[in-house]
XYZ file of N, CA, C and O in Angstrom:
452
model
N 94.913 88.052 114.187
C 95.905 87.808 113.172
C 97.124 87.156 113.812
O 97.501 87.484 114.927
N 97.741 86.288 113.044
C 98.999 85.685 113.458
C 100.033 86.033 112.394
O 99.781 85.867 111.196
N 101.179 86.560 112.821
C 102.241 86.909 111.877
C 103.002 85.640 111.520
O 103.565 84.984 112.397
N 103.016 85.313 110.232
C 103.735 84.138 109.758
C 105.146 84.492 109.285
O 106.046 83.668 109.344
N 105.312 85.705 108.801
C 106.621 86.123 108.322
C 106.591 87.579 107.892
O 105.531 88.202 107.854
N 107.774 88.096 107.572
C 107.893 89.479 107.117
C 109.072 89.574 106.161
O 109.962 88.716 106.178
N 109.087 90.613 105.353
C 110.231 90.808 104.469
C 111.434 91.185 105.319
O 111.305 91.832 106.354
N 112.594 90.777 104.868
C 113.814 91.013 105.647
C 114.187 92.485 105.674
O 114.705 92.984 106.654
N 113.958 93.156 104.558
C 114.365 94.559 104.441
C 113.201 95.398 103.933
O 112.177 94.878 103.505
N 113.418 96.708 103.967
C 112.428 97.629 103.431
C 112.346 97.453 101.920
O 113.359 97.313 101.250
N 111.126 97.472 101.397
C 110.895 97.458 99.951
C 110.421 98.855 99.575
O 109.524 99.397 100.215
N 111.016 99.418 98.545
C 110.735 100.813 98.190
C 110.227 100.932 96.761
O 110.624 100.166 95.895
N 109.371 101.937 96.565
C 108.990 102.311 95.201
C 108.850 103.821 95.129
O 108.558 104.485 96.123
N 109.088 104.344 93.950
C 108.906 105.765 93.680
C 107.599 105.957 92.920
O 107.235 105.140 92.074
N 106.918 107.029 93.216
C 105.689 107.371 92.517
C 106.051 108.277 91.345
O 106.763 109.268 91.533
N 105.575 107.936 90.144
C 105.851 108.817 88.996
C 105.281 110.213 89.222
O 104.247 110.374 89.883
N 105.949 111.199 88.706
C 105.520 112.599 88.875
C 104.069 112.817 88.468
O 103.366 113.616 89.071
N 103.603 112.093 87.461
C 102.223 112.268 86.993
C 101.195 111.841 88.032
O 100.034 112.207 87.934
N 101.611 111.079 89.042
C 100.708 110.622 90.085
C 100.774 111.477 91.349
O 99.969 111.304 92.257
N 101.733 112.370 91.448
C 101.882 113.207 92.637
C 100.915 114.384 92.535
O 100.860 115.057 91.507
N 100.172 114.623 93.592
C 99.208 115.732 93.597
C 99.943 117.066 93.582
O 100.818 117.314 94.413
N 99.589 117.915 92.662
C 100.254 119.214 92.540
C 99.947 120.134 93.720
O 100.775 120.926 94.123
N 98.737 119.996 94.291
C 98.368 120.874 95.403
C 98.981 120.437 96.725
O 98.871 121.123 97.723
N 99.653 119.290 96.724
C 100.269 118.792 97.951
C 101.446 119.676 98.348
O 102.282 120.026 97.534
N 101.518 120.008 99.617
C 102.602 120.866 100.104
C 103.855 120.068 100.444
O 104.936 120.599 100.514
N 103.696 118.800 100.672
C 104.854 117.978 101.005
C 105.496 117.433 99.735
O 104.906 117.438 98.667
N 106.705 116.973 99.880
C 107.421 116.386 98.755
C 107.285 114.876 98.886
O 108.073 114.221 99.566
N 106.254 114.340 98.272
C 105.967 112.908 98.340
C 106.595 112.231 97.137
O 106.319 112.575 96.007
N 107.476 111.256 97.397
C 108.179 110.585 96.301
C 107.802 109.126 96.177
O 108.035 108.520 95.154
N 107.295 108.511 97.216
C 106.984 107.091 97.177
C 106.853 106.544 98.580
O 106.544 107.286 99.505
N 107.096 105.246 98.714
C 106.987 104.623 100.031
C 108.077 103.598 100.218
O 108.611 103.044 99.262
N 108.380 103.339 101.473
C 109.178 102.180 101.834
C 108.310 101.363 102.765
O 107.607 101.912 103.620
N 108.320 100.056 102.560
C 107.390 99.197 103.275
C 108.073 97.918 103.737
O 108.935 97.387 103.054
N 107.642 97.442 104.882
C 107.908 96.075 105.319
C 106.603 95.334 105.071
O 105.541 95.801 105.473
N 106.675 94.207 104.397
C 105.483 93.406 104.110
C 105.401 92.253 105.102
O 106.416 91.675 105.482
N 104.177 91.914 105.501
C 103.928 90.823 106.433
C 102.999 89.804 105.785
O 102.082 90.171 105.055
N 103.225 88.546 106.095
C 102.299 87.478 105.731
C 101.554 87.133 107.011
O 102.170 86.786 108.027
N 100.235 87.269 106.978
C 99.409 87.076 108.165
C 98.434 85.926 107.962
O 98.029 85.643 106.831
N 98.047 85.310 109.048
C 96.978 84.317 109.018
C 95.840 84.854 109.874
O 96.050 85.249 111.024
N 94.660 84.864 109.304
C 93.477 85.270 110.060
C 93.073 84.107 110.959
O 92.785 83.018 110.470
N 93.113 84.329 112.249
C 92.757 83.265 113.188
C 91.311 83.407 113.665
O 90.825 82.555 114.397
N 90.651 84.443 113.235
C 89.242 84.655 113.584
C 88.361 84.354 112.392
O 88.641 83.472 111.581
N 87.309 85.140 112.278
C 86.352 84.993 111.190
C 86.415 86.226 110.300
O 86.869 87.287 110.730
N 85.942 86.105 109.095
C 85.910 87.248 108.180
C 85.197 88.445 108.806
O 85.625 89.584 108.661
N 84.116 88.166 109.513
C 83.331 89.262 110.104
C 84.075 89.962 111.239
O 83.657 91.034 111.686
N 85.186 89.403 111.707
C 85.993 90.041 112.749
C 86.869 91.165 112.200
O 87.393 91.967 112.972
N 87.047 91.210 110.899
C 87.889 92.239 110.289
C 87.119 93.555 110.302
O 86.003 93.644 109.788
N 87.735 94.572 110.892
C 87.101 95.887 110.973
C 88.112 96.941 110.520
O 89.173 97.088 111.124
N 87.776 97.653 109.468
C 88.676 98.677 108.935
C 88.381 100.062 109.494
O 89.030 101.023 109.130
N 87.436 100.170 110.379
C 86.996 101.467 110.900
C 87.447 101.703 112.344
O 86.743 102.313 113.130
N 88.600 101.220 112.709
C 89.081 101.361 114.093
C 89.750 102.710 114.352
O 90.073 103.021 115.474
N 89.992 103.492 113.297
C 90.606 104.804 113.498
C 89.690 105.883 112.919
O 88.752 105.591 112.180
N 90.000 107.105 113.256
C 89.200 108.224 112.774
C 89.303 108.401 111.261
O 88.359 108.816 110.601
N 90.478 108.098 110.699
C 90.733 108.256 109.272
C 91.308 106.947 108.716
O 92.514 106.837 108.503
N 90.440 105.949 108.492
C 90.954 104.663 108.019
C 91.598 104.794 106.637
O 91.151 105.571 105.796
N 92.682 104.039 106.453
C 93.393 104.075 105.176
C 92.643 103.300 104.091
O 92.705 103.630 102.923
N 91.909 102.263 104.493
C 91.203 101.412 103.533
C 89.715 101.443 103.813
O 89.288 101.560 104.956
N 88.922 101.299 102.758
C 87.479 101.272 102.944
C 86.868 99.918 102.585
O 85.673 99.712 102.745
N 87.695 98.985 102.107
C 87.202 97.654 101.762
C 88.369 96.673 101.767
O 89.530 97.075 101.706
N 88.051 95.396 101.835
C 89.060 94.358 101.737
C 88.424 93.147 101.057
O 87.211 93.042 100.948
N 89.275 92.234 100.584
C 88.787 91.008 99.957
C 89.890 89.955 100.039
O 91.067 90.274 100.181
N 89.473 88.695 99.947
C 90.429 87.608 99.851
C 90.949 87.566 98.431
O 90.233 87.855 97.486
N 92.207 87.203 98.297
C 92.849 87.131 96.983
C 93.724 85.895 96.944
O 94.197 85.435 97.987
N 93.958 85.378 95.756
C 94.947 84.319 95.614
C 96.302 84.891 96.018
O 96.562 86.074 95.805
N 97.162 84.057 96.577
C 98.480 84.554 96.991
C 99.243 85.133 95.798
O 99.783 86.225 95.874
N 99.285 84.400 94.708
C 100.049 84.851 93.536
C 99.183 85.762 92.684
O 98.743 85.395 91.612
N 98.928 86.948 93.192
C 98.148 87.937 92.454
C 98.870 88.242 91.137
O 100.088 88.429 91.124
N 98.140 88.236 90.013
C 98.801 88.560 88.743
C 99.356 89.989 88.794
O 98.629 90.931 89.106
N 100.630 90.131 88.516
C 101.251 91.451 88.627
C 100.661 92.448 87.635
O 100.735 93.650 87.858
N 100.041 91.951 86.573
C 99.391 92.858 85.620
C 98.221 93.595 86.262
O 97.805 94.643 85.781
N 97.686 93.057 87.361
C 96.560 93.712 88.034
C 97.025 94.782 89.026
O 96.213 95.480 89.618
N 98.332 94.898 89.206
C 98.909 95.881 90.129
C 99.356 97.089 89.316
O 99.899 96.942 88.217
N 99.146 98.273 89.854
C 99.578 99.478 89.155
C 101.071 99.377 88.836
O 101.854 98.881 89.656
N 101.456 99.817 87.663
C 102.782 99.540 87.116
C 103.938 99.889 88.048
O 104.865 99.101 88.233
N 103.902 101.054 88.676
C 105.053 101.474 89.469
C 105.204 100.696 90.784
O 106.223 100.809 91.456
N 104.209 99.861 91.146
C 104.309 99.038 92.353
C 104.597 97.570 92.048
O 104.806 96.778 92.958
N 104.622 97.191 90.790
C 104.747 95.771 90.422
C 106.022 95.124 90.935
O 106.006 93.989 91.402
N 107.133 95.804 90.823
C 108.395 95.206 91.260
C 108.357 94.904 92.758
O 108.783 93.830 93.195
N 107.821 95.830 93.548
C 107.727 95.624 94.994
C 106.799 94.449 95.305
O 107.120 93.595 96.137
N 105.650 94.383 94.639
C 104.733 93.261 94.853
C 105.423 91.943 94.526
O 105.348 90.978 95.292
N 106.086 91.879 93.385
C 106.759 90.654 92.979
C 107.820 90.228 93.978
O 107.912 89.052 94.358
N 108.629 91.176 94.428
C 109.684 90.868 95.401
C 109.086 90.388 96.724
O 109.574 89.430 97.328
N 108.033 91.062 97.178
C 107.405 90.679 98.453
C 106.798 89.279 98.361
O 106.992 88.449 99.262
N 106.073 88.993 97.294
C 105.456 87.678 97.147
C 106.505 86.582 97.087
O 106.363 85.529 97.717
N 107.571 86.809 96.334
C 108.640 85.812 96.251
C 109.274 85.573 97.621
O 109.495 84.436 98.023
N 109.575 86.636 98.324
C 110.251 86.488 99.616
C 109.362 85.832 100.671
O 109.813 84.987 101.443
N 108.100 86.212 100.713
C 107.203 85.687 101.744
C 106.699 84.280 101.432
O 106.194 83.591 102.326
N 106.846 83.833 100.215
C 106.354 82.503 99.833
C 107.005 81.398 100.650
O 106.419 80.339 100.854
N 108.196 81.631 101.164
C 108.867 80.594 101.965
C 108.109 80.285 103.254
O 108.337 79.251 103.882
N 107.207 81.163 103.669
C 106.426 80.934 104.883
C 105.111 80.202 104.615
O 104.395 79.868 105.554
N 104.784 79.979 103.359
C 103.539 79.282 103.037
C 103.643 77.833 103.478
O 104.676 77.194 103.319
N 102.559 77.297 103.981
C 102.615 75.958 104.545
C 102.348 74.851 103.533
O 102.800 73.740 103.712
N 101.624 75.134 102.477
C 101.256 74.042 101.581
C 102.356 73.749 100.565
O 103.022 74.649 100.059
N 102.525 72.495 100.263
C 103.528 72.108 99.273
C 103.122 72.612 97.894
O 103.961 72.919 97.059
N 101.824 72.704 97.638
C 101.352 73.230 96.348
C 101.816 74.667 96.161
O 102.281 75.049 95.090
N 101.707 75.477 97.197
C 102.126 76.880 97.102
C 103.626 76.971 96.874
O 104.100 77.794 96.092
N 104.407 76.111 97.552
C 105.855 76.131 97.351
C 106.214 75.676 95.945
O 107.143 76.190 95.330
N 105.481 74.712 95.413
C 105.716 74.237 94.048
C 105.435 75.367 93.057
O 106.202 75.594 92.125
N 104.323 76.083 93.272
C 104.006 77.224 92.406
C 105.101 78.275 92.479
O 105.470 78.867 91.474
N 105.644 78.504 93.672
C 106.723 79.480 93.829
C 107.931 79.067 93.001
O 108.531 79.873 92.301
N 108.307 77.810 93.066
C 109.458 77.331 92.318
C 109.237 77.478 90.820
O 110.139 77.874 90.078
N 108.018 77.183 90.364
C 107.708 77.326 88.941
C 107.803 78.788 88.510
O 108.360 79.101 87.465
N 107.289 79.674 89.324
C 107.346 81.099 88.991
C 108.779 81.599 88.979
O 109.179 82.355 88.114
N 109.563 81.181 89.963
C 110.941 81.641 90.042
C 111.755 81.159 88.855
O 112.621 81.872 88.351
N 111.453 79.959 88.366
C 112.240 79.417 87.266
C 111.939 80.117 85.949
O 112.773 80.138 85.062
N 110.767 80.694 85.810
C 110.425 81.356 84.540
C 110.268 82.860 84.678
O 109.971 83.546 83.727
N 110.451 83.386 85.886
C 110.169 84.798 86.136
C 111.367 85.675 85.776
O 112.492 85.371 86.097
N 111.037 86.730 85.103
C 112.004 87.829 84.918
C 111.524 88.940 85.833
O 110.427 88.884 86.368
N 112.349 89.933 86.011
C 111.947 91.062 86.834
C 110.691 91.676 86.235
O 110.643 91.940 85.032
N 109.641 91.913 87.035
C 108.393 92.466 86.507
C 108.570 93.826 85.839
O 107.846 94.169 84.939
N 109.553 94.601 86.293
C 109.803 95.924 85.718
C 111.279 96.031 85.428
O 112.108 95.846 86.302
N 111.593 96.329 84.197
C 113.000 96.521 83.843
C 113.443 97.894 84.308
O 112.719 98.869 84.177
N 114.616 97.963 84.856
C 115.133 99.254 85.319
C 116.252 99.699 84.438
O 117.011 99.061 83.911
């Protein structure tokens, strides 16, 4: 992997109470994340999610950069939107930058606060 860019600051979201496990002993409220834009410099078959005893993910897939926010769980949409907008400046193709400008000109905040 090659790091192309990262978000400048932590992006945070809160998990709604209905999603917090009642049997959990910890007080889990959400996450703060730094997002990275990466370029795969190897092959798809080089990706291995089983490098730790308890992997966080069990599958992966390629996706369009501008993932429709409607496909993201509601309480994470604002973070996804902010991360995609911020990291788009690192995209190399003029088409991707043009799409970013079009989205920014018509985009409202994905979640009203």
